[in-house]
Coordinates of C-alpha atoms in Angstrom, one line a residue:
M1 CA 95.3 17.4 -79.3
T2 CA 96.6 15.4 -82.6
D3 CA 99.4 17.2 -84.9
W4 CA 98.1 17.5 -87.8
N5 CA 101.4 18.0 -89.3
D6 CA 102.4 14.7 -87.6
I7 CA 99.3 13.0 -89.5
I8 CA 100.5 14.6 -92.9
T9 CA 104.3 13.6 -92.4
A10 CA 103.0 9.8 -91.7
V11 CA 100.6 9.9 -94.9
A12 CA 103.8 11.0 -96.3
T13 CA 105.6 8.3 -95.7
V14 CA 103.3 5.7 -96.5
L15 CA 102.4 6.9 -99.6
E16 CA 106.5 8.0 -101.1
G17 CA 106.7 4.1 -100.3
D18 CA 107.5 3.1 -96.7
P19 CA 104.6 1.8 -95.5
T20 CA 106.5 -0.4 -92.7
G21 CA 107.8 3.5 -91.4
G22 CA 104.8 4.6 -91.8
A23 CA 101.9 2.2 -90.2
P24 CA 103.9 2.5 -86.8
R25 CA 103.8 6.1 -86.6
L26 CA 100.1 6.2 -87.9
R27 CA 98.9 3.3 -85.7
A28 CA 101.2 5.2 -82.5
L29 CA 99.0 8.7 -83.6
W30 CA 95.3 7.2 -83.8
E31 CA 96.4 5.2 -80.0
S32 CA 97.8 9.2 -79.0
S33 CA 95.0 10.6 -80.7
S34 CA 91.5 12.0 -78.3
P35 CA 88.0 10.3 -78.9
D36 CA 86.7 13.7 -80.2
E37 CA 89.2 14.0 -82.3
H38 CA 87.0 12.4 -85.5
A39 CA 89.0 14.3 -88.4
Q40 CA 92.5 13.3 -87.1
R41 CA 90.6 9.7 -86.1
C42 CA 89.0 9.7 -89.7
V43 CA 92.4 10.3 -92.0
L44 CA 94.3 7.7 -89.6
A45 CA 92.1 5.0 -90.3
H46 CA 91.7 5.7 -93.6
Y47 CA 95.1 5.1 -94.2
L48 CA 95.6 2.1 -91.5
A49 CA 93.2 0.7 -93.3
D50 CA 95.4 -0.3 -96.7
L51 CA 98.3 -1.4 -94.5
Q52 CA 96.7 -4.1 -92.6
P53 CA 97.3 -7.5 -93.8
H54 CA 94.6 -9.0 -93.7
L55 CA 91.7 -8.3 -94.7
T56 CA 89.1 -8.6 -91.6
E57 CA 91.4 -5.9 -90.2
E58 CA 91.3 -3.4 -93.5
V59 CA 87.8 -4.2 -93.3
R60 CA 87.5 -2.7 -89.7
W61 CA 89.1 0.2 -90.2
D62 CA 87.1 1.5 -93.3
E63 CA 84.9 1.4 -91.0
L64 CA 86.1 2.7 -88.5
A65 CA 87.1 6.3 -90.7
L66 CA 83.0 5.9 -92.0
E67 CA 82.1 6.1 -88.4
E68 CA 85.3 9.0 -88.1
F69 CA 83.8 10.7 -90.9
S70 CA 80.3 11.1 -89.2
S71 CA 80.9 13.7 -86.8
V72 CA 83.7 15.3 -89.1
H73 CA 82.4 18.7 -89.7
Q74 CA 82.5 20.6 -92.6
D75 CA 86.2 23.1 -92.7
D76 CA 87.7 19.9 -90.0
L77 CA 89.7 18.5 -93.0
R78 CA 91.5 22.0 -94.8
P79 CA 95.0 20.8 -92.7
V80 CA 95.0 18.0 -95.0
G81 CA 93.7 19.8 -98.3
I82 CA 90.1 18.6 -97.8
T83 CA 88.3 22.5 -98.5
S84 CA 84.9 20.5 -97.8
A85 CA 84.8 17.2 -95.7
A86 CA 82.2 16.2 -97.7
G87 CA 84.8 15.9 -100.6
M88 CA 86.5 12.6 -98.7
A89 CA 82.9 10.7 -98.0
P90 CA 83.8 9.5 -101.9
S91 CA 86.5 7.8 -100.9
L92 CA 86.1 5.7 -97.7
H93 CA 82.4 4.7 -99.3
L94 CA 84.7 2.9 -102.0
N95 CA 87.0 1.4 -99.8
L96 CA 84.6 0.6 -97.4
G97 CA 82.8 -1.4 -100.8
D98 CA 85.0 -3.1 -101.9
G99 CA 86.4 -4.4 -98.9
Y100 CA 82.6 -5.9 -98.6
R101 CA 82.6 -7.0 -102.3
R102 CA 86.3 -8.7 -101.5
Q103 CA 84.6 -10.6 -98.6
G104 CA 81.3 -12.0 -100.3
E105 CA 79.0 -9.3 -98.7
I106 CA 77.8 -8.2 -102.4
E107 CA 74.6 -6.2 -100.6
R108 CA 76.5 -4.6 -97.9
A109 CA 79.2 -3.4 -101.1
R110 CA 76.4 -1.9 -103.6
E111 CA 74.9 0.2 -100.4
Q112 CA 78.6 1.7 -99.7
L113 CA 79.2 2.3 -103.3
H114 CA 75.3 3.0 -104.2
L115 CA 76.7 6.1 -101.1
G116 CA 80.0 6.4 -103.0
Q117 CA 77.8 7.4 -106.2
T118 CA 75.4 9.6 -103.9
A119 CA 78.3 11.8 -102.6
L120 CA 80.1 12.2 -105.7
A121 CA 78.7 15.5 -105.8
A122 CA 80.8 17.5 -103.8
L123 CA 83.5 16.6 -105.2
T124 CA 85.4 18.6 -107.7
E125 CA 86.8 18.2 -111.5
D126 CA 89.9 17.6 -110.6
G127 CA 92.6 14.4 -111.1
Y128 CA 91.6 13.2 -107.4
S129 CA 87.7 12.8 -108.5
T130 CA 88.6 11.2 -112.1
M131 CA 90.1 8.5 -110.1
I132 CA 87.5 8.1 -107.4
R133 CA 84.7 8.0 -109.8
K134 CA 86.8 5.4 -111.6
G135 CA 87.5 3.7 -109.0
L136 CA 83.3 3.9 -108.0
D137 CA 82.8 2.6 -111.9
M138 CA 85.0 -0.5 -111.6
L139 CA 83.4 -1.4 -108.0
R140 CA 80.1 -1.3 -110.4
R141 CA 81.5 -3.7 -112.8
R142 CA 83.0 -6.3 -110.2
L143 CA 79.6 -6.3 -108.8
D144 CA 77.5 -6.4 -111.9
T145 CA 79.5 -9.0 -113.5
N146 CA 80.3 -11.2 -109.7
D147 CA 83.7 -10.9 -110.1
P148 CA 84.7 -13.1 -107.4
P149 CA 86.2 -11.8 -104.7
S150 CA 89.0 -12.4 -103.4
K151 CA 89.6 -12.7 -99.3
S152 CA 92.6 -12.6 -97.6

């Protein structure tokens, strides 16, 4: 079983500003994870998406994160401090929706925006939920104003 402490350490490395140090570790953890470790794979894919140099790869990792999330159970993300797995859904939809927007896939982006907004009820009122709400609001504004996507 993929050790949550290894995942947390690799994610912390990335979040502390060392993506070149954390990315290979996240990738190795993904490679060594079992296909039935949905919670671990969801978290790994979620962070790997942000480290991709090309938008197509980023979106694919975001899709993988959401695919894995579909098999995550209520308490599966407690080891990373998420008390209810449903609390991760808005972020996953936000990231995928923004990726689709940047690819010019506007209808798919709107679908992810809707799913993300619907999932907001799972969040408590704290700094994290504020950040996700602002992100979804920004995505909505960009879609409503036809902010041109930046393809990479």
